[in-house]
Amino acid sequence: MVVCCKGSALSRLWKSKDQQVQQLKHYQPQNSKGGGNWRKKFLFLGILLGVLVSIWIFLSMNANIIARRKETLANMCDERARMLQDQFNVSMNHVHALAILVSTFHHGKNPSAIDQKTFAEYTARTAFERPLTNGVAYALKVLHSQREEFERQHGWKIKKMETEDQSPVQDDYTPEKLDPSPDQDEYAPVIFSQETVSHIVSIDMMSGKEDRDNILRARASGKGVLTSPFNLLKSNHLGVVLTFAVYNADLPPNPTPEERIEATVGYLGASFDVPSLVEKLLHQLASKQTIVVNVYDTTNSSAPIKMYGLDVRGAGEIHISNVDFGDPLRKHEMHCRFKHEPPLPWSAITTSLGVAVIVLLVGHIFYAALNRIEKVEDDFREMRELKVRAEAADVAKSQFLATVSHEIRTPMNGVLGMLQMLMDTELDATQQDFAMTAQASGKALIALINEVLDQAKIESGRLELEAVPFDVRDVLDNVLSLFSDKSQGKGIELAVYVSDRVPEVLIGDPGRFRQIITNLVGNSVKFTEEGHIFVSVHLVEEVKSSCDFSNQVIRDSEDGIGMSYNTLSGFHIVDRWKSWENFRMFKFSTEASDAINLLVTVEDTGVGIPQDAQSRIFTPFMQADSSTSRTYGGTGIGLSISKCLVDLMGGEIGFVSKPGIGSTFSFTAVFQEGRKNLGDMRRHHPDPPVSDFQGMRGLVVDGRCMRAEITKHHLQRLGIHVDISLNSKSALSGILEACNLSGAGHLDMVLVDKEAWGEGSGLAFPRLLAEFRQNGLMKPQENLPKMFLLATSLSPTEVDDLKSAGYTDTMMKPLRPSMIAACLRKALGVGSKRQREKGQAMALRSLLSGKQILVVDDNAVNRKVAAGALKKYGAEVTCADSGKAAIQMLQPPHKFDACFMDIQMPEMDGFEATRQIRSMETKVNELIKSGEASSEMYGNVAHWHIPILAMTADVIQATYEECIRCGMDDYVSKPFEEEQIYSAVAHFFESGTVDSVS
């Protein structure tokens, strides 16, 4: 039957493969050879467009360069014009101020406070305030009738400004050579002058045409006025004269021009040597050599007068800036142009050429690519075909995993089931050992299959976690029981500690949580030959608050005493804190969350991990070195699976390891706190420990503080009040004191570690009590508490010496509450051992006794195993070999209380059979509810719903989801054991008397 089942499964796989091949045959690749011509046309258009773009880039950048050049010229020209205008205005304001000064101190005082010497010294000291003036002078208004008296007072004649022939004035010009000023109505001889223009003293300013017009406009307007450019005396430079009229104190406010002329007493003039001044200004600018500057008087726009200009030919366009010298009747402009021709626009040339070259190169590349495009497309079509095949292979792989899971577990279910039934028969010791060995080997094979399937599910992203209530302490006790034989065989300490702050019930996936710890502890047991393995569980918040540790276990593991470290075994360990210091939970606050964040640490004193192998320790199928698998065995995927499971639990995993010292692996996991519900807890942990030791007192004698704390932890879980003695003196004192007391102070038990103060020291401890008894320091024997020896391993000689030494019994490590309770019950006579050992079996029998169970499976071996397992606990089992037969037998009314149904069956699988059964029940329930049929017609049942439990060897999550969708109530995975059966049926039969169909 098994062979037939395998053949059927393989045929289904081949059929699925043929369907995928047919899909590939229907795939028609697209022919694209005709696309070459239009691609080349587009390429040509693209190249042409690229060349046009490069030309546009050149024109655009060149225009931008020219615009920037014009802007630069405008800025430079405007800057110079503004500076010349500002400085001229400053000089004009100071000349005006000097005119007011003369009016005040020369005409306003009698006698005058100003003479030529005073004027010359003052104007020399204040020359810096008039940076553009060549010199200043004051001319007095003299009428013709006053000329003779004026000349007599000053001792010189009023001279005429210009020579008769109007030729340019020579450099050896002196006032004595000038002719007297001709007779006229009014004169304006210079009486005060700055030292730089002292040669104009005695010259009549009214004798020059430009100065005369200037004086007449100045006294009529009351403002400073400028002459048109003319050659200055002596210097022969082109310049202008700024003139201010000086009035007497009788000038009324807002005077008319006539009143101004009448009040005029003199004229203050300032000469400006324009070429020298402009040249001085340009020398102050660093960029003066880059542009050519010309200054023009454009009062007569048709005949502008060039006031300043270098004989250097400029290049390019001219920029004109207006210059305002304060005289509204005269206009001045500054013309600027660059001195040199503009350079070639190299940036525009290089950029446009670069773009053109890139376009041509890209065109060449595309042209070469187009010549090979047909080959590339052929390769693409081939790759796409391979992709379709790969996807089909992935689907086939998933189907293969599901099928292999089912097909391997199905015969293994038969093997393990029959072995269990064989072990329930009368066997001698040898036969029982053979059967147990075979069953253990079968379970090891199932565990290996589970690891491979887990890795495949992780790779495909289909591994999911369940959320059920569980007790962390029960999970760890279960892990200890798995490795107790190996740890005892090696003589290493194996211990577990769970902080009291960890809630009793959590919501999560206990199976996957157990799997992670089992993998880590299994590795530690594999690679540790001496020392200890210590598993601890704390809240993340508890560990983060390092200054608030109430756990002696954590504190004691940190310090060493001499050569013996205060650890579980006295061996040196790595710094466990480094294994979690980079976890996110320890860097960021987690207190605001309602989640329970656990930190689990597995510490060992094994061989350690080489430094070069630590980076790949979580890689699937990778081990520390090539010899590891030969020396220690294993597939190398346990840690990889553990890391993926930790990630799914919202945590992180890390480790620290030193060769020759040991390793510490730590991981975090996020759970929710649950409420203790007896039904749910029984479902996942059907045999919770029940303590009969409330109120008892015990004494732990152990020189190693940390080890004593762990022993105390397990005893307290049973409700026992525990004291610790770290040396023999305090232990004997405590025992003597307790022996003299009764009631609450009485000591019920003493637990002494075999290596309390060194190797074998615990065996000698009862001798000290014997010496006390011989010396009469103790009461009679019946008052002594029960003595128990805690040991990791015992030699035959030590076993023989136990009774004679005074020990009641031995508790073999690793300690766990169930083992301690069994030992104490035996020694103290509490409870019934036989009833305790068979508690779960009795619970199953009470649930299944008399129940009518239908088992549906096409495999005869599986039907026999399932029927035998259910009959063992009193159920009445009926078998069916197909889904169709199950539908006929479960048509209401029927006698069955539950149905165990296989999923994969020929003709009609378990999913379809369940759907049809639920459909039948729905129709019957509707008839009864509507009154069309009475409940008496259907066995006096008002509502039909038989519990259907799937029997599946396929452990993929999608299979379980499909079970629920089709109407099944739960499932048991093959090969199933006593605990699985209990967990499944307890949900439906825990009340003891449940109606068979409702």
Coordinates of N, CA, C and O in Angstrom, one line a residue, residues 780-876:
P780 N 18.0 12.6 67.9 CA 18.0 11.2 67.2 C 17.8 11.3 65.7 O 17.4 12.3 65.1
Q781 N 18.0 10.2 65.0 CA 18.0 10.1 63.6 C 16.7 10.6 62.9 O 16.7 11.2 61.9
E782 N 15.6 10.3 63.6 CA 14.3 10.6 62.9 C 14.1 12.1 62.7 O 13.3 12.5 61.9
N783 N 14.8 12.9 63.4 CA 14.6 14.3 63.3 C 15.5 14.9 62.2 O 15.3 16.1 61.9
L784 N 16.4 14.1 61.6 CA 17.2 14.7 60.5 C 16.4 14.9 59.3 O 15.5 14.1 58.9
P785 N 16.6 16.0 58.5 CA 15.9 16.2 57.3 C 16.4 15.2 56.2 O 17.5 14.6 56.4
K786 N 15.7 15.0 55.1 CA 16.1 14.1 54.1 C 17.2 14.8 53.3 O 17.2 15.9 53.0
M787 N 18.3 13.9 53.0 CA 19.5 14.4 52.3 C 19.4 14.0 50.9 O 19.2 12.8 50.6
F788 N 19.6 14.9 50.0 CA 19.7 14.6 48.5 C 21.0 15.2 47.9 O 21.4 16.3 48.3
L789 N 21.6 14.4 47.1 CA 22.8 14.7 46.4 C 22.4 15.2 45.0 O 21.7 14.6 44.3
L790 N 23.0 16.4 44.6 CA 22.8 17.0 43.3 C 24.0 16.6 42.5 O 25.1 17.0 42.9
A791 N 23.9 15.9 41.4 CA 25.1 15.5 40.6 C 24.8 15.6 39.1 O 23.7 15.3 38.7
T792 N 25.9 15.8 38.4 CA 25.8 15.8 36.9 C 26.0 14.4 36.4 O 25.4 13.9 35.5
S793 N 26.9 13.7 37.1 CA 27.1 12.2 36.7 C 27.7 11.5 38.0 O 28.3 12.2 38.9
L794 N 27.5 10.2 38.0 CA 27.9 9.4 39.1 C 28.6 8.1 38.6 O 28.1 7.5 37.7
S795 N 29.7 7.8 39.2 CA 30.3 6.5 38.9 C 29.7 5.4 39.7 O 29.0 5.6 40.7
P796 N 29.8 4.1 39.2 CA 29.2 3.0 40.0 C 29.6 3.0 41.4 O 28.9 2.7 42.3
T797 N 30.9 3.3 41.7 CA 31.4 3.3 43.1 C 30.7 4.4 43.9 O 30.3 4.2 45.1
E798 N 30.5 5.6 43.3 CA 29.8 6.7 44.0 C 28.3 6.3 44.3 O 27.8 6.7 45.3
V799 N 27.7 5.6 43.4 CA 26.3 5.2 43.6 C 26.2 4.2 44.8 O 25.3 4.3 45.6
D800 N 27.2 3.3 44.9 CA 27.2 2.4 46.0 C 27.5 3.1 47.3 O 27.0 2.7 48.4
D801 N 28.2 4.2 47.3 CA 28.5 4.9 48.5 C 27.5 5.9 49.0 O 27.6 6.4 50.1
L802 N 26.4 6.1 48.2 CA 25.4 7.1 48.5 C 24.7 6.7 49.8 O 24.5 7.5 50.7
K803 N 24.1 5.5 49.8 CA 23.3 5.1 51.0 C 24.1 5.1 52.3 O 23.7 5.6 53.3
S804 N 25.4 4.5 52.2 CA 26.2 4.5 53.4 C 26.6 5.9 53.8 O 26.8 6.1 55.0
A805 N 26.7 6.8 52.9 CA 27.0 8.2 53.3 C 25.9 8.9 54.0 O 26.1 9.9 54.6
G806 N 24.7 8.4 53.8 CA 23.6 9.1 54.5 C 22.6 9.8 53.6 O 21.7 10.5 54.1
Y807 N 22.8 9.7 52.2 CA 21.9 10.4 51.3 C 20.6 9.5 51.1 O 20.7 8.3 50.9
T808 N 19.5 10.2 51.0 CA 18.2 9.5 50.7 C 18.1 9.1 49.3 O 17.7 8.0 48.9
D809 N 18.5 10.1 48.4 CA 18.4 9.8 47.0 C 19.3 10.8 46.2 O 19.9 11.7 46.9
T810 N 19.4 10.6 44.9 CA 20.2 11.5 44.1 C 19.3 12.2 43.1 O 18.4 11.6 42.5
M811 N 19.5 13.5 42.9 CA 18.8 14.3 41.8 C 19.8 14.6 40.7 O 20.8 15.3 40.9
M812 N 19.6 13.9 39.6 CA 20.6 14.1 38.5 C 20.2 15.4 37.7 O 19.1 15.7 37.4
K813 N 21.3 16.1 37.4 CA 21.1 17.3 36.6 C 21.0 17.0 35.2 O 21.5 15.9 34.7
P814 N 20.3 17.8 34.4 CA 19.8 19.1 34.7 C 18.5 19.1 35.5 O 17.6 18.2 35.3
L815 N 18.4 20.0 36.5 CA 17.2 20.0 37.3 C 16.0 20.6 36.6 O 16.1 21.6 35.9
R816 N 14.9 20.0 36.9 CA 13.6 20.6 36.4 C 12.5 20.2 37.3 O 12.6 19.1 38.0
P817 N 11.5 20.9 37.5 CA 10.4 20.7 38.5 C 9.8 19.3 38.5 O 9.6 18.7 39.5
S818 N 9.6 18.7 37.3 CA 8.9 17.4 37.3 C 9.9 16.4 37.8 O 9.4 15.5 38.6
M819 N 11.2 16.4 37.5 CA 12.1 15.5 38.0 C 12.3 15.7 39.6 O 12.3 14.7 40.3
I820 N 12.4 16.9 40.0 CA 12.6 17.2 41.4 C 11.3 16.7 42.2 O 11.4 16.0 43.3
A821 N 10.1 17.0 41.6 CA 8.9 16.5 42.3 C 8.8 15.0 42.4 O 8.4 14.5 43.4
A822 N 9.2 14.3 41.3 CA 9.2 12.8 41.4 C 10.1 12.3 42.4 O 9.8 11.4 43.2
C823 N 11.3 12.9 42.5 CA 12.3 12.4 43.5 C 11.8 12.7 45.0 O 11.9 11.8 45.9
L824 N 11.2 13.9 45.2 CA 10.7 14.3 46.5 C 9.5 13.4 46.9 O 9.3 13.0 48.0
R825 N 8.6 13.1 45.9 CA 7.5 12.3 46.2 C 7.9 10.9 46.7 O 7.3 10.3 47.6
K826 N 8.9 10.4 46.0 CA 9.4 9.1 46.3 C 10.0 9.1 47.7 O 9.7 8.1 48.5
A827 N 10.8 10.1 48.0 CA 11.4 10.1 49.3 C 10.5 10.6 50.5 O 10.7 10.0 51.6
L828 N 9.6 11.5 50.2 CA 8.8 12.0 51.3 C 7.4 11.3 51.3 O 6.6 11.6 52.2
G829 N 7.1 10.4 50.3 CA 5.8 9.7 50.4 C 4.7 10.6 50.0 O 3.6 10.5 50.6
V830 N 4.9 11.6 49.1 CA 3.8 12.5 48.8 C 3.2 12.1 47.4 O 4.0 11.9 46.4
G831 N 1.9 11.9 47.3 CA 1.2 11.5 46.0 C 1.5 10.1 45.7 O 2.1 9.3 46.4
S832 N 1.0 9.7 44.5 CA 1.1 8.3 44.0 C 1.9 8.4 42.7 O 1.6 9.0 41.7
K833 N 3.1 7.7 42.7 CA 3.9 7.7 41.5 C 3.2 7.2 40.3 O 3.3 7.7 39.2
R834 N 2.5 6.1 40.5 CA 1.9 5.4 39.4 C 0.8 6.3 38.8 O 0.7 6.4 37.5
Q835 N 0.1 7.0 39.6 CA -1.0 7.9 39.1 C -0.3 9.1 38.4 O -0.8 9.5 37.4
R836 N 0.8 9.6 38.9 CA 1.5 10.7 38.3 C 2.0 10.3 36.9 O 1.9 11.1 36.0
E837 N 2.6 9.1 36.8 CA 3.2 8.7 35.6 C 2.1 8.5 34.5 O 2.3 8.7 33.3
K838 N 0.9 8.1 34.9 CA -0.1 7.8 34.0 C -1.2 8.8 33.9 O -2.3 8.6 33.5
G839 N -0.9 10.0 34.4 CA -1.9 11.1 34.5 C -2.4 11.4 33.1 O -3.6 11.6 32.9
Q840 N -1.5 11.6 32.2 CA -1.9 12.0 30.8 C -2.7 10.9 30.1 O -3.7 11.2 29.5
A841 N -2.2 9.7 30.3 CA -2.9 8.6 29.7 C -4.3 8.5 30.3 O -5.3 8.2 29.5
M842 N -4.5 8.7 31.6 CA -5.8 8.6 32.2 C -6.7 9.8 31.7 O -7.9 9.6 31.4
A843 N -6.0 10.9 31.5 CA -6.8 12.1 30.9 C -7.3 11.8 29.5 O -8.4 12.0 29.2
L844 N -6.5 11.2 28.7 CA -6.9 10.8 27.4 C -8.0 9.7 27.4 O -9.0 9.8 26.7
R845 N -7.8 8.8 28.3 CA -8.9 7.7 28.4 C -10.2 8.3 28.9 O -11.3 7.9 28.4
S846 N -10.2 9.3 29.8 CA -11.4 9.9 30.2 C -12.1 10.7 29.1 O -13.3 10.8 29.1
L847 N -11.3 11.2 28.2 CA -11.8 12.0 27.1 C -12.4 11.1 26.0 O -13.4 11.4 25.4
L848 N -11.7 10.0 25.7 CA -12.0 9.2 24.5 C -12.9 7.9 24.9 O -13.4 7.3 23.9
S849 N -13.0 7.6 26.1 CA -13.7 6.4 26.5 C -15.1 6.4 25.9 O -15.9 7.3 26.2
G850 N -15.4 5.4 25.1 CA -16.8 5.2 24.6 C -17.1 6.1 23.4 O -18.2 6.0 22.9
K851 N -16.2 6.9 23.0 CA -16.5 7.8 21.9 C -16.4 7.0 20.6 O -15.5 6.2 20.4
Q852 N -17.3 7.4 19.7 CA -17.4 6.7 18.3 C -16.5 7.6 17.4 O -16.9 8.8 17.1
I853 N -15.4 7.1 16.9 CA -14.5 7.8 16.1 C -14.4 7.2 14.7 O -14.3 5.9 14.6
L854 N -14.5 8.0 13.7 CA -14.4 7.5 12.3 C -13.0 7.9 11.8 O -12.7 9.1 11.8
V855 N -12.2 7.0 11.3 CA -10.9 7.2 10.8 C -11.0 7.0 9.3 O -11.3 5.9 8.8
V856 N -10.6 8.0 8.5 CA -10.7 7.9 7.0 C -9.3 8.1 6.4 O -8.7 9.2 6.6
D857 N -8.8 7.0 5.8 CA -7.5 7.1 5.2 C -7.4 6.0 4.1 O -7.9 4.9 4.4
D858 N -6.8 6.3 3.0 CA -6.7 5.3 2.0 C -5.5 4.4 2.2 O -5.4 3.3 1.6
N859 N -4.6 4.7 3.2 CA -3.5 3.8 3.5 C -3.9 2.9 4.7 O -4.2 3.4 5.8
A860 N -3.8 1.6 4.4 CA -4.2 0.6 5.4 C -3.3 0.7 6.7 O -3.8 0.6 7.8
V861 N -2.0 1.0 6.5 CA -1.1 1.0 7.7 C -1.5 2.2 8.5 O -1.5 2.1 9.8
N862 N -1.8 3.4 7.9 CA -2.1 4.5 8.6 C -3.5 4.3 9.4 O -3.6 4.8 10.5
R863 N -4.4 3.7 8.7 CA -5.7 3.4 9.4 C -5.4 2.5 10.6 O -6.0 2.7 11.7
K864 N -4.6 1.5 10.5 CA -4.3 0.6 11.6 C -3.6 1.4 12.7 O -3.9 1.2 13.9
V865 N -2.6 2.3 12.4 CA -1.9 3.0 13.4 C -2.9 4.0 14.2 O -2.9 4.0 15.4
A866 N -3.7 4.7 13.4 CA -4.6 5.6 14.0 C -5.7 4.9 14.9 O -6.0 5.3 16.0
A867 N -6.2 3.8 14.3 CA -7.2 3.1 15.1 C -6.6 2.5 16.4 O -7.2 2.5 17.4
G868 N -5.3 2.0 16.3 CA -4.7 1.4 17.5 C -4.4 2.5 18.5 O -4.6 2.2 19.7
A869 N -4.0 3.7 18.1 CA -3.7 4.7 19.0 C -5.0 5.2 19.7 O -5.0 5.5 21.0
L870 N -6.1 5.3 19.0 CA -7.4 5.7 19.6 C -8.0 4.6 20.5 O -8.6 4.9 21.5
K871 N -7.9 3.4 20.0 CA -8.5 2.3 20.8 C -7.8 2.1 22.1 O -8.4 1.6 23.1
K872 N -6.5 2.5 22.1 CA -5.7 2.3 23.3 C -6.3 3.1 24.5 O -6.1 2.8 25.7
Y873 N -7.0 4.2 24.2 CA -7.6 5.0 25.2 C -9.1 4.9 25.3 O -9.8 5.8 25.7
G874 N -9.6 3.7 24.8 CA -11.0 3.4 25.0 C -12.0 3.9 23.9 O -13.2 3.7 24.1
A875 N -11.5 4.4 22.8 CA -12.4 4.9 21.8 C -12.8 3.7 20.9 O -12.1 2.7 20.8
E876 N -14.1 3.8 20.4 CA -14.6 2.8 19.5 C -14.4 3.3 18.1 O -15.0 4.3 17.7

